[in-house]
Coordinates of C-alpha atoms in Angstrom, one line a residue:
M264 CA -0.2 -0.1 0.0
K265 CA 2.7 2.5 1.1
A266 CA 4.5 1.7 -2.3
K267 CA 1.2 2.3 -4.3
V268 CA 0.8 5.7 -2.6
S269 CA 4.3 6.7 -3.2
R270 CA 4.1 6.0 -6.8
E271 CA 0.8 8.0 -7.1
L272 CA 2.2 11.0 -5.2
D273 CA 5.3 10.9 -7.7
A274 CA 2.7 11.2 -10.6
L275 CA 1.0 13.8 -9.2
S276 CA 4.0 15.9 -8.5
G277 CA 5.9 14.8 -11.5
G278 CA 8.2 12.9 -9.9
A279 CA 11.6 12.2 -11.3
G280 CA 10.8 12.1 -14.8
Y281 CA 9.5 15.9 -14.5
L282 CA 12.4 16.8 -13.3
E283 CA 14.5 15.4 -16.1
L284 CA 12.4 17.1 -18.3
E285 CA 12.7 20.1 -16.8
R286 CA 16.5 19.8 -17.4
E287 CA 16.1 18.8 -20.5
V288 CA 14.0 21.8 -21.7
A289 CA 16.9 23.8 -19.8
R290 CA 20.0 22.3 -22.2
L291 CA 17.6 22.9 -25.3
L292 CA 17.0 26.4 -24.6
K293 CA 20.4 27.2 -23.8
V294 CA 21.6 25.3 -27.0
A295 CA 18.9 27.3 -29.1
T296 CA 20.0 30.4 -27.7
E297 CA 23.5 29.8 -28.4
V298 CA 22.8 28.6 -32.0
G299 CA 20.4 32.0 -32.4
A300 CA 23.2 34.1 -31.4
E301 CA 25.3 32.6 -34.2
L302 CA 22.5 33.1 -36.7
R303 CA 22.3 36.8 -35.4
K304 CA 26.2 37.4 -36.3
V305 CA 25.6 36.2 -39.6
R306 CA 22.5 38.2 -40.2
Q307 CA 24.1 41.1 -39.2
K308 CA 26.9 40.8 -41.6
G309 CA 24.2 40.1 -44.3
A310 CA 22.2 43.1 -43.4
G311 CA 25.3 45.2 -43.6
E312 CA 25.9 44.4 -47.1
L313 CA 22.7 44.4 -48.3
C314 CA 22.1 47.8 -46.9
K315 CA 24.9 49.0 -48.9
A316 CA 24.0 47.4 -52.0
V317 CA 20.5 48.7 -51.9
T318 CA 21.7 52.3 -51.1
A319 CA 23.8 52.4 -54.2
E320 CA 21.3 51.0 -56.1
L321 CA 19.1 54.1 -54.7
R322 CA 21.9 56.5 -55.6
E323 CA 21.8 55.2 -59.1
L324 CA 18.2 56.0 -59.2
N325 CA 18.9 59.7 -58.2
M326 CA 17.4 58.8 -54.6
Q327 CA 20.3 60.6 -52.9
D328 CA 18.7 60.7 -49.5
A329 CA 17.1 57.4 -49.8
S330 CA 18.7 54.1 -47.8
L331 CA 18.0 50.9 -46.3
Q332 CA 18.4 50.1 -42.5
V333 CA 17.7 46.6 -40.8
R334 CA 17.0 46.8 -37.2
F335 CA 17.7 43.7 -35.1
S336 CA 15.7 43.4 -31.8
D337 CA 15.2 40.3 -29.2
S338 CA 12.7 37.8 -29.5
E339 CA 11.8 34.5 -27.9
P340 CA 13.7 31.6 -29.3
S341 CA 12.1 29.6 -32.4
P342 CA 12.9 27.7 -35.3
L343 CA 13.5 31.6 -37.2
G344 CA 16.3 32.7 -34.7
I345 CA 16.2 34.6 -31.6
D346 CA 15.8 38.1 -33.4
K347 CA 13.2 40.2 -35.1
L348 CA 14.2 41.9 -38.0
E349 CA 12.8 45.3 -39.6
F350 CA 13.5 46.7 -42.5
L351 CA 13.3 50.7 -42.5

């Protein structure tokens, strides 16, 4: 009887399985954040190159005061990365 109650209590409180899942979620979140940071660096470099190229094309069209800018802001980790991009 005591063993049965103990198993039921573990099931209700999440037990050891719950703690293991929490650790795995934390580990995966850390990995996603690290990969997202690497992706951000690549995106920032590419955004700089894109802005220069678009601005040069705008100059060719006699739009001397026009330019392209990309704004990066943080977002929750997702399959798309850890930042939000806005083209200005």
